Amino acid sequence: MVRFPRLSQLVPAVCSLGLAVAVAGYGGGAEPVMLVNPPSTWDFRAASTPSWASPNAQVLRVSNGLMVTPRSEPASISSGLIALDAGAYESARLRLSAGQPSEGWLWLVVQTQTGTRREPRAFHVRGGGGMEDILVPLALDKADRSIVREAVLVTSVPPQPVTITSIAFEPLGGSVWAAVRELGSPAPGESAASAPFAMHTLPPPVVGGRSVWTVLIPMVLLAGTIAMLTGDAASAFRVAIRRAAWGVVGSVWLLGVGLAFYYQVVALRVDLSRFGGLERAQAYAAIDYVPLWTDLQEAVRSIPPRASVEVVIDWDRPDVVTTWTARAAYYLYPVTVRSRSPFRLRYFGRSHPPCGQVEPESVVLREGERFCLFGAAG
């Protein structure tokens, strides 16, 4: 007698199969190139996308986008006249590549009811020649009905050739929407691997130009579905199928652990090698633009290993605050970073007033050249 799967088995199996097909189909396809761009997005790989103009650099269209070569001073390129609702966008995503670490600027010409102003937004280019996905927080006023009339991108300070693949203004959205976009991208994990606070600049693992996860995820889903549908039948054939399916799941899981280890250890060493033999502290200082790792290693000596610490970055640029806060979680481990902790680290990245004046009501545990550590006495 043929035993059919129960409904409690069939529904998850159908969902798993559908998800496997979606991941393999969408993620395994060619990376999408927009042929028709909305006013807030420019994908320069498409021939139909107008090039941004530059008054002081040579701009050539190449297969990866626009190659901007400065003549003498830092190159700038302009979008020309646009009309974006400043209150509708929270960030600008730049996809570009450069050979050396540098700083860039995104200048926005904002028109309000009282006049026009220019607002600069700085960002860091980590260099190394790989493609970087840089998120620039806009933090524009959402109450004055302002309009962004022009965007000017200063590609690199000091000057160097930069290839720009795309520029996109991203609308307001919550963390759930960001997670959905990440899962549905052709290369899941790419944004995290190339974020400014990532511990390395290598791209996620790819095979034939596609993320390896677009193969591994469907394999786990399909193998798990097969193992579940075979049930607990005692026939030798079904037992063999079930064991093989669970073996595939276990193998892919071990491979995933290996990839995670590679990106936490091996890729970090490979990435640091591009600094020409510098010691780790010197390489980190080149990445962070300040000796952040050295400072946090000094501060952590006054914190118990299993304790947590609240990190407050005292800086006036949102991108720097985001980057240093995220990298602090790596540098302070095994001490964890958590809000509302008994220990609080205020990092200035420069000289600061005496810690007793910074927070007179708090107990100073350690005072460094660029930081103050507060906590309970004893």
GROMACS .gro file of C-alpha atoms in nm:
model
  378
    1MET     CA    1   0.000   0.000   0.000
    2VAL     CA    2   0.138   0.338  -0.103
    3ARG     CA    3   0.158   0.585   0.183
    4PHE     CA    4   0.113   0.949   0.081
    5PRO     CA    5   0.269   1.234   0.280
    6ARG     CA    6   0.049   1.393   0.544
    7LEU     CA    7  -0.073   1.750   0.498
    8SER     CA    8   0.160   1.866   0.780
    9GLN     CA    9   0.450   1.735   0.570
   10LEU     CA   10   0.324   1.842   0.230
   11VAL     CA   11   0.271   2.212   0.303
   12PRO     CA   12   0.627   2.279   0.431
   13ALA     CA   13   0.764   2.070   0.146
   14VAL     CA   14   0.581   2.277  -0.118
   15CYS     CA   15   0.697   2.600   0.048
   16SER     CA   16   1.057   2.475   0.056
   17LEU     CA   17   1.046   2.376  -0.310
   18GLY     CA   18   0.902   2.713  -0.406
   19LEU     CA   19   1.172   2.896  -0.211
   20ALA     CA   20   1.444   2.680  -0.366
   21VAL     CA   21   1.319   2.758  -0.716
   22ALA     CA   22   1.299   3.130  -0.636
   23VAL     CA   23   1.654   3.146  -0.497
   24ALA     CA   24   1.803   2.943  -0.781
   25GLY     CA   25   1.606   3.121  -1.051
   26TYR     CA   26   1.652   3.480  -0.938
   27GLY     CA   27   1.994   3.451  -0.781
   28GLY     CA   28   2.135   3.235  -1.058
   29GLY     CA   29   2.034   3.471  -1.337
   30ALA     CA   30   2.242   3.748  -1.479
   31GLU     CA   31   2.293   4.051  -1.259
   32PRO     CA   32   2.018   4.292  -1.357
   33VAL     CA   33   2.112   4.603  -1.549
   34MET     CA   34   1.847   4.871  -1.558
   35LEU     CA   35   1.765   4.986  -1.909
   36VAL     CA   36   1.513   5.241  -1.795
   37ASN     CA   37   1.619   5.427  -1.481
   38PRO     CA   38   1.389   5.611  -1.247
   39PRO     CA   39   1.503   5.968  -1.173
   40SER     CA   40   1.670   5.856  -0.850
   41THR     CA   41   1.883   5.573  -0.994
   42TRP     CA   42   2.167   5.570  -1.245
   43ASP     CA   43   2.315   5.236  -1.354
   44PHE     CA   44   2.605   5.334  -1.579
   45ARG     CA   45   2.650   4.981  -1.719
   46ALA     CA   46   2.341   5.041  -1.932
   47ALA     CA   47   2.411   5.234  -2.251
   48SER     CA   48   2.081   5.420  -2.215
   49THR     CA   49   2.182   5.574  -1.880
   50PRO     CA   50   2.310   5.931  -1.929
   51SER     CA   51   2.663   5.990  -1.803
   52TRP     CA   52   2.717   6.240  -1.526
   53ALA     CA   53   2.924   6.536  -1.649
   54SER     CA   54   3.258   6.647  -1.505
   55PRO     CA   55   3.418   6.992  -1.532
   56ASN     CA   56   3.767   6.876  -1.430
   57ALA     CA   57   3.810   6.511  -1.526
   58GLN     CA   58   3.795   6.270  -1.817
   59VAL     CA   59   3.485   6.047  -1.809
   60LEU     CA   60   3.483   5.731  -2.022
   61ARG     CA   61   3.209   5.468  -2.037
   62VAL     CA   62   3.350   5.119  -1.981
   63SER     CA   63   3.186   4.782  -1.926
   64ASN     CA   64   3.166   4.837  -1.548
   65GLY     CA   65   3.024   5.188  -1.570
   66LEU     CA   66   3.202   5.524  -1.584
   67MET     CA   67   3.579   5.556  -1.547
   68VAL     CA   68   3.656   5.899  -1.401
   69THR     CA   69   4.019   6.008  -1.439
   70PRO     CA   70   4.115   6.336  -1.269
   71ARG     CA   71   4.345   6.581  -1.445
   72SER     CA   72   4.509   6.749  -1.144
   73GLU     CA   73   4.261   6.824  -0.866
   74PRO     CA   74   4.005   6.579  -0.719
   75ALA     CA   75   3.750   6.486  -0.983
   76SER     CA   76   3.385   6.583  -0.947
   77ILE     CA   77   3.089   6.469  -1.156
   78SER     CA   78   2.741   6.618  -1.159
   79SER     CA   79   2.397   6.470  -1.214
   80GLY     CA   80   2.271   6.787  -1.377
   81LEU     CA   81   1.925   6.916  -1.297
   82ILE     CA   82   1.712   6.665  -1.100
   83ALA     CA   83   1.410   6.690  -0.873
   84LEU     CA   84   1.406   6.455  -0.573
   85ASP     CA   85   1.185   6.494  -0.269
   86ALA     CA   86   1.443   6.531   0.008
   87GLY     CA   87   1.207   6.386   0.267
   88ALA     CA   88   1.150   6.066   0.070
   89TYR     CA   89   1.510   5.938   0.066
   90GLU     CA   90   1.725   5.824   0.357
   91SER     CA   91   2.054   5.735   0.187
   92ALA     CA   92   2.252   5.722  -0.135
   93ARG     CA   93   2.415   5.395  -0.243
   94LEU     CA   94   2.736   5.430  -0.443
   95ARG     CA   95   2.890   5.133  -0.621
   96LEU     CA   96   3.247   5.209  -0.726
   97SER     CA   97   3.604   5.085  -0.726
   98ALA     CA   98   3.936   5.258  -0.658
   99GLY     CA   99   4.293   5.148  -0.620
  100GLN     CA  100   4.385   5.324  -0.294
  101PRO     CA  101   4.198   5.417   0.027
  102SER     CA  102   4.065   5.770   0.011
  103GLU     CA  103   3.780   6.000   0.106
  104GLY     CA  104   3.493   6.115  -0.113
  105TRP     CA  105   3.213   6.368  -0.089
  106LEU     CA  106   2.854   6.376  -0.207
  107TRP     CA  107   2.732   6.736  -0.234
  108LEU     CA  108   2.358   6.794  -0.257
  109VAL     CA  109   2.211   7.118  -0.389
  110VAL     CA  110   1.889   7.148  -0.189
  111GLN     CA  111   1.618   7.397  -0.275
  112THR     CA  112   1.386   7.509   0.006
  113GLN     CA  113   1.113   7.768   0.041
  114THR     CA  114   1.368   8.016   0.176
  115GLY     CA  115   1.649   7.959  -0.073
  116THR     CA  116   1.911   7.710  -0.192
  117ARG     CA  117   2.182   7.548   0.016
  118ARG     CA  118   2.462   7.297  -0.042
  119GLU     CA  119   2.489   7.002   0.196
  120PRO     CA  120   2.805   6.784   0.197
  121ARG     CA  121   2.805   6.415   0.290
  122ALA     CA  122   3.145   6.248   0.333
  123PHE     CA  123   3.225   5.880   0.280
  124HIS     CA  124   3.531   5.656   0.284
  125VAL     CA  125   3.667   5.454  -0.008
  126ARG     CA  126   3.856   5.151   0.118
  127GLY     CA  127   4.049   5.089  -0.204
  128GLY     CA  128   4.215   4.769  -0.316
  129GLY     CA  129   4.066   4.766  -0.666
  130GLY     CA  130   3.754   4.571  -0.577
  131MET     CA  131   3.399   4.694  -0.625
  132GLU     CA  132   3.265   4.864  -0.312
  133ASP     CA  133   2.904   4.918  -0.209
  134ILE     CA  134   2.903   5.241  -0.007
  135LEU     CA  135   2.596   5.365   0.177
  136VAL     CA  136   2.592   5.742   0.239
  137PRO     CA  137   2.331   5.855   0.497
  138LEU     CA  138   2.154   6.171   0.376
  139ALA     CA  139   1.986   6.287   0.699
  140LEU     CA  140   1.792   6.557   0.516
  141ASP     CA  141   1.524   6.768   0.678
  142LYS     CA  142   1.188   6.603   0.613
  143ALA     CA  143   0.975   6.894   0.732
  144ASP     CA  144   1.066   7.187   0.506
  145ARG     CA  145   0.947   7.035   0.174
  146SER     CA  146   1.293   7.069   0.023
  147ILE     CA  147   1.391   6.940  -0.321
  148VAL     CA  148   1.730   6.802  -0.427
  149ARG     CA  149   1.808   6.984  -0.750
  150GLU     CA  150   2.157   6.851  -0.816
  151ALA     CA  151   2.398   6.591  -0.683
  152VAL     CA  152   2.774   6.639  -0.720
  153LEU     CA  153   3.008   6.349  -0.643
  154VAL     CA  154   3.372   6.419  -0.553
  155THR     CA  155   3.514   6.078  -0.628
  156SER     CA  156   3.843   6.068  -0.438
  157VAL     CA  157   4.067   6.282  -0.218
  158PRO     CA  158   4.358   6.253  -0.296
  159PRO     CA  159   4.292   6.231  -0.672
  160GLN     CA  160   4.296   5.889  -0.838
  161PRO     CA  161   4.104   5.711  -1.117
  162VAL     CA  162   3.769   5.574  -0.996
  163THR     CA  163   3.519   5.350  -1.177
  164ILE     CA  164   3.156   5.422  -1.086
  165THR     CA  165   2.907   5.145  -1.158
  166SER     CA  166   2.588   5.297  -1.016
  167ILE     CA  167   2.446   5.575  -0.800
  168ALA     CA  168   2.106   5.529  -0.639
  169PHE     CA  169   1.905   5.732  -0.390
  170GLU     CA  170   1.727   5.485  -0.164
  171PRO     CA  171   1.378   5.563  -0.029
  172LEU     CA  172   1.288   5.546   0.335
  173GLY     CA  173   1.241   5.192   0.459
  174GLY     CA  174   1.271   4.985   0.774
  175SER     CA  175   1.513   4.710   0.863
  176VAL     CA  176   1.266   4.442   0.751
  177TRP     CA  177   1.258   4.583   0.399
  178ALA     CA  178   1.637   4.603   0.392
  179ALA     CA  179   1.657   4.236   0.494
  180VAL     CA  180   1.412   4.133   0.221
  181ARG     CA  181   1.615   4.320  -0.041
  182GLU     CA  182   1.931   4.150   0.081
  183LEU     CA  183   1.776   3.801   0.061
  184GLY     CA  184   1.640   3.871  -0.286
  185SER     CA  185   1.962   4.010  -0.429
  186PRO     CA  186   2.157   3.815  -0.693
  187ALA     CA  187   2.448   3.789  -0.448
  188PRO     CA  188   2.316   3.762  -0.090
  189GLY     CA  189   2.574   3.884   0.158
  190GLU     CA  190   2.740   4.122  -0.086
  191SER     CA  191   2.629   4.436   0.096
  192ALA     CA  192   2.751   4.304   0.431
  193ALA     CA  193   3.084   4.189   0.284
  194SER     CA  194   3.157   4.531   0.134
  195ALA     CA  195   3.010   4.753   0.407
  196PRO     CA  196   3.246   5.016   0.551
  197PHE     CA  197   3.255   4.837   0.887
  198ALA     CA  198   3.334   4.493   0.740
  199MET     CA  199   3.660   4.340   0.857
  200HIS     CA  200   3.774   4.271   0.502
  201THR     CA  201   3.702   4.398   0.152
  202LEU     CA  202   3.683   4.069  -0.036
  203PRO     CA  203   3.354   3.997  -0.213
  204PRO     CA  204   3.132   3.708  -0.099
  205PRO     CA  205   3.217   3.361  -0.238
  206VAL     CA  206   3.121   3.337  -0.605
  207VAL     CA  207   3.132   3.061  -0.866
  208GLY     CA  208   3.101   3.168  -1.228
  209GLY     CA  209   3.008   3.520  -1.122
  210ARG     CA  210   2.721   3.402  -0.898
  211SER     CA  211   2.706   3.380  -0.521
  212VAL     CA  212   2.773   3.028  -0.396
  213TRP     CA  213   2.470   3.063  -0.168
  214THR     CA  214   2.239   3.055  -0.471
  215VAL     CA  215   2.346   2.690  -0.506
  216LEU     CA  216   2.388   2.589  -0.143
  217ILE     CA  217   2.054   2.725  -0.021
  218PRO     CA  218   1.845   2.530  -0.277
  219MET     CA  219   2.050   2.217  -0.203
  220VAL     CA  220   1.965   2.237   0.167
  221LEU     CA  221   1.599   2.307   0.098
  222LEU     CA  222   1.563   2.026  -0.155
  223ALA     CA  223   1.755   1.771   0.051
  224GLY     CA  224   1.562   1.862   0.366
  225THR     CA  225   1.234   1.832   0.176
  226ILE     CA  226   1.327   1.487   0.048
  227ALA     CA  227   1.429   1.371   0.395
  228MET     CA  228   1.102   1.499   0.539
  229LEU     CA  229   0.882   1.341   0.271
  230THR     CA  230   1.039   0.997   0.312
  231GLY     CA  231   0.902   1.003   0.665
  232ASP     CA  232   0.987   0.725   0.908
  233ALA     CA  233   0.918   0.438   0.670
  234ALA     CA  234   1.123   0.124   0.738
  235SER     CA  235   1.189   0.016   0.377
  236ALA     CA  236   1.559  -0.008   0.294
  237PHE     CA  237   1.522   0.217  -0.012
  238ARG     CA  238   1.354   0.498   0.183
  239VAL     CA  239   1.604   0.469   0.466
  240ALA     CA  240   1.889   0.505   0.218
  241ILE     CA  241   1.725   0.807   0.053
  242ARG     CA  242   1.663   0.971   0.389
  243ARG     CA  243   2.018   0.914   0.507
  244ALA     CA  244   2.159   1.052   0.182
  245ALA     CA  245   1.939   1.360   0.205
  246TRP     CA  246   2.041   1.433   0.562
  247GLY     CA  247   2.402   1.373   0.458
  248VAL     CA  248   2.369   1.647   0.195
  249VAL     CA  249   2.224   1.883   0.456
  250GLY     CA  250   2.508   1.808   0.697
  251SER     CA  251   2.773   1.848   0.426
  252VAL     CA  252   2.639   2.184   0.314
  253TRP     CA  253   2.620   2.295   0.676
  254LEU     CA  254   2.986   2.204   0.728
  255LEU     CA  255   3.077   2.387   0.408
  256GLY     CA  256   2.891   2.694   0.534
  257VAL     CA  257   3.087   2.680   0.861
  258GLY     CA  258   3.407   2.656   0.660
  259LEU     CA  259   3.314   2.958   0.451
  260ALA     CA  260   3.231   3.154   0.765
  261PHE     CA  261   3.571   3.061   0.911
  262TYR     CA  262   3.741   3.162   0.587
  263TYR     CA  263   3.580   3.505   0.587
  264GLN     CA  264   3.654   3.566   0.954
  265VAL     CA  265   4.017   3.454   0.951
  266VAL     CA  266   4.174   3.379   0.614
  267ALA     CA  267   4.013   3.662   0.418
  268LEU     CA  268   4.110   3.907   0.690
  269ARG     CA  269   4.475   3.808   0.658
  270VAL     CA  270   4.458   3.830   0.278
  271ASP     CA  271   4.298   4.171   0.299
  272LEU     CA  272   4.556   4.307   0.539
  273SER     CA  273   4.835   4.188   0.309
  274ARG     CA  274   4.749   4.469   0.066
  275PHE     CA  275   4.903   4.715   0.314
  276GLY     CA  276   5.253   4.603   0.219
  277GLY     CA  277   5.355   4.416   0.532
  278LEU     CA  278   5.223   4.662   0.790
  279GLU     CA  279   5.152   4.529   1.136
  280ARG     CA  280   4.788   4.469   1.223
  281ALA     CA  281   4.759   4.784   1.434
  282GLN     CA  282   4.904   4.997   1.154
  283ALA     CA  283   4.679   4.839   0.891
  284TYR     CA  284   4.370   4.891   1.106
  285ALA     CA  285   4.471   5.254   1.161
  286ALA     CA  286   4.497   5.299   0.783
  287ILE     CA  287   4.148   5.151   0.737
  288ASP     CA  288   3.987   5.347   1.022
  289TYR     CA  289   4.189   5.669   0.972
  290VAL     CA  290   4.256   5.666   1.349
  291PRO     CA  291   4.423   5.406   1.578
  292LEU     CA  292   4.081   5.276   1.683
  293TRP     CA  293   4.199   4.918   1.743
  294THR     CA  294   4.491   5.030   1.961
  295ASP     CA  295   4.269   5.260   2.166
  296LEU     CA  296   4.002   4.995   2.224
  297GLN     CA  297   4.263   4.735   2.319
  298GLU     CA  298   4.383   4.979   2.584
  299ALA     CA  299   4.028   5.043   2.708
  300VAL     CA  300   3.930   4.676   2.723
  301ARG     CA  301   4.195   4.609   2.990
  302SER     CA  302   3.966   4.783   3.240
  303ILE     CA  303   3.655   4.581   3.147
  304PRO     CA  304   3.588   4.224   3.274
  305PRO     CA  305   3.600   3.967   2.987
  306ARG     CA  306   3.235   3.863   3.017
  307ALA     CA  307   3.097   4.212   3.067
  308SER     CA  308   2.933   4.438   2.811
  309VAL     CA  309   3.005   4.798   2.723
  310GLU     CA  310   2.807   5.076   2.561
  311VAL     CA  311   3.001   5.249   2.284
  312VAL     CA  312   2.928   5.616   2.212
  313ILE     CA  313   3.109   5.774   1.917
  314ASP     CA  314   3.144   6.148   1.966
  315TRP     CA  315   3.177   6.261   1.604
  316ASP     CA  316   2.973   6.490   1.380
  317ARG     CA  317   2.954   6.266   1.070
  318PRO     CA  318   2.692   5.986   1.060
  319ASP     CA  319   2.900   5.762   0.832
  320VAL     CA  320   3.197   5.774   1.070
  321VAL     CA  321   2.975   5.701   1.370
  322THR     CA  322   2.823   5.399   1.194
  323THR     CA  323   3.160   5.262   1.082
  324TRP     CA  324   3.345   5.302   1.410
  325THR     CA  325   3.055   5.171   1.619
  326ALA     CA  326   3.031   4.855   1.409
  327ARG     CA  327   3.407   4.793   1.401
  328ALA     CA  328   3.425   4.845   1.777
  329ALA     CA  329   3.223   4.524   1.819
  330TYR     CA  330   3.510   4.335   1.650
  331TYR     CA  331   3.789   4.513   1.832
  332LEU     CA  332   3.640   4.475   2.183
  333TYR     CA  333   3.554   4.102   2.160
  334PRO     CA  334   3.508   3.901   2.387
  335VAL     CA  335   3.359   4.207   2.560
  336THR     CA  336   3.024   4.260   2.389
  337VAL     CA  337   2.884   4.593   2.275
  338ARG     CA  338   2.538   4.659   2.416
  339SER     CA  339   2.336   4.966   2.506
  340ARG     CA  340   2.250   5.036   2.869
  341SER     CA  341   2.557   4.857   3.001
  342PRO     CA  342   2.736   4.926   3.331
  343PHE     CA  343   3.041   5.037   3.132
  344ARG     CA  344   3.034   5.319   2.877
  345LEU     CA  345   3.308   5.405   2.631
  346ARG     CA  346   3.302   5.751   2.473
  347TYR     CA  347   3.533   5.762   2.174
  348PHE     CA  348   3.636   6.099   2.030
  349GLY     CA  349   3.898   5.999   1.774
  350ARG     CA  350   4.100   6.308   1.876
  351SER     CA  351   4.202   6.502   2.184
  352HIS     CA  352   3.918   6.576   2.426
  353PRO     CA  353   3.844   6.759   2.752
  354PRO     CA  354   3.930   6.576   3.075
  355CYS     CA  355   3.695   6.281   3.124
  356GLY     CA  356   3.582   6.421   3.458
  357GLN     CA  357   3.448   6.724   3.272
  358VAL     CA  358   3.291   6.520   2.992
  359GLU     CA  359   3.061   6.333   3.232
  360PRO     CA  360   3.100   6.482   3.582
  361GLU     CA  361   2.841   6.246   3.730
  362SER     CA  362   3.017   5.928   3.610
  363VAL     CA  363   3.313   5.735   3.751
  364VAL     CA  364   3.619   5.750   3.524
  365LEU     CA  365   3.778   5.405   3.491
  366ARG     CA  366   4.031   5.489   3.223
  367GLU     CA  367   4.127   5.802   3.034
  368GLY     CA  368   4.299   5.769   2.698
  369GLU     CA  369   4.425   6.019   2.446
  370ARG     CA  370   4.112   5.970   2.231
  371PHE     CA  371   3.860   5.806   2.466
  372CYS     CA  372   3.699   5.801   2.810
  373LEU     CA  373   3.581   5.485   2.986
  374PHE     CA  374   3.315   5.522   3.254
  375GLY     CA  375   3.165   5.267   3.487
  376ALA     CA  376   3.098   5.161   3.844
  377ALA     CA  377   3.376   5.202   4.096
  378GLY     CA  378   3.550   4.889   4.219
   0.00000   0.00000   0.00000
